Amino acid sequence: MSIRSVLAGLSTFLTLTLPLCAQTTPSLRDAFKDDFLVGAALNEAIFSERDKRDAAIVKAQFNTTTPENVLKWESVHPQPEKYDFAAPDRYVAFGEANHMFIVGHTLVWHHQTPKWVFEDAKGKPLTRDALLQRMRDHIQAVVGRYKGRVRGWDVVNEALEDDGTLRQSPWMKIIGEDYIEKAFQFAHEADPAAELYYNDYSLENEPKRKGVIELIRKLQAHGVPVAGIGIQGHDNLEWPTIEQEDATIAAFAALGVKVMITELDINVLPSPAASGSADVSLKGAANPDLNPYTRGLPDSVQQALTKRYAELFRVFVKHSDVIRRVTFWGVSDDSSWLNNWPIPGRTNYPLLFDRDGKPKPAFDAVIKAASE
Ligand code: GLA
């Protein structure tokens, strides 16, 4: 046998078997293809493909993406006259190259928004009209740039307090409560075809859930084009209860909007914060008692996490007629924000892929939940 024919045989063998090997891990997007889109929030290392491992997971597993940080105001518009579109351009290009439903996050929020946004050149608070103008310019520039490419936007993020009242953010204090309506209106003008969302955490708790229902009803009564509500889904092993999750999805669906789980992760570490809070300004002091799993996750906790993911996904599947997508806040455990919030430098295990990028037992349980 000639070397050439041996090489040809080898190449045929590899061509046939490599794709089969790659297929041994099922994909989340295929498992839920009749139910909803499944996605992840991407950091810059992933969508720039410096993190090849997690970029490969994203390409194999997901069909929708959210940018973890690069479209927040402080990143994309750091100074009054300066926009920085380099990273968001790469984010959108990555999504297009990989046929993702590309989400933009987020236009109007009180965090990760520079102080200058609310001040004039002398450092005095802006007037209502000047802040509205600034909001409009920002939305026009950012949404306009990706018109027809970013298909859904988190227009307003976290406008409510835990008691369901409107948060006294600088947006609210300077503009008044119609800032929310205006933000949606400006986003709609900038891209009439984009889906526009309201996104928040702790919505599974009764007072805040009621607050968002009231808010969405008001927006609808004023003809504001709100397409969906994002339930962030920064969960833990006990909160929210399955009943809370189920009732929340059903209540939002009754408003006639799409429901999305937008930032799903499950915190397995003891928390100094109130259950269900994802307030990014919370900070706790380092304390070894609150960082118990630095050498690995005990089997009992791994099992609890697996069970928790399975039961949550069973609820999502039950409501698949109204759930548009389920997006994880990150890809694998090592780069999750929960290693650094609310206490920096902890070892957390909130996602479906472990620190080596391998699917965890929770991944198998989620895949299984798709066909139960
Ligand atoms: C909130 C925001 C996200 C992100 C997370 C934590 O939920 O919506 O953009 O900052 O907090 O990372």
Tab-separated table of C-alpha atoms in Angstrom, residues 10 34 41 46 52 107 126 134 155 162 194 210 215 219 226 231 233 238 248-249 252 268 284 296 301 304 316 325:
chain	number	residue	atom	x	y	z
A	10	LEU	CA	-6.557	8.210	7.346
A	34	ASP	CA	-39.015	23.498	19.973
A	41	ALA	CA	-23.660	36.399	28.284
A	46	ILE	CA	-14.948	34.958	24.481
A	52	LYS	CA	-10.915	29.632	22.640
A	107	LEU	CA	-29.432	51.243	27.372
A	126	LEU	CA	-28.747	68.448	34.079
A	134	ARG	CA	-28.605	63.036	26.077
A	155	VAL	CA	-33.966	49.150	27.128
A	162	ASP	CA	-37.595	45.572	46.074
A	194	ALA	CA	-36.024	45.545	17.329
A	210	LYS	CA	-46.624	43.531	41.367
A	215	LEU	CA	-45.298	49.376	35.215
A	219	LEU	CA	-46.526	51.392	29.398
A	226	VAL	CA	-42.644	46.790	25.162
A	231	ILE	CA	-36.479	37.925	34.603
A	233	GLY	CA	-32.700	34.778	37.251
A	238	GLU	CA	-33.414	27.879	47.750
A	248	THR	CA	-44.135	34.908	37.983
A	249	ILE	CA	-43.884	33.545	34.449
A	252	PHE	CA	-46.097	38.140	33.008
A	268	VAL	CA	-24.158	27.864	45.670
A	284	GLY	CA	-19.221	41.871	51.629
A	296	GLY	CA	-14.007	21.495	44.840
A	301	VAL	CA	-23.982	20.366	46.761
A	304	ALA	CA	-28.492	19.944	44.939
A	316	PHE	CA	-39.418	26.878	31.716
A	325	ARG	CA	-35.265	32.542	25.562
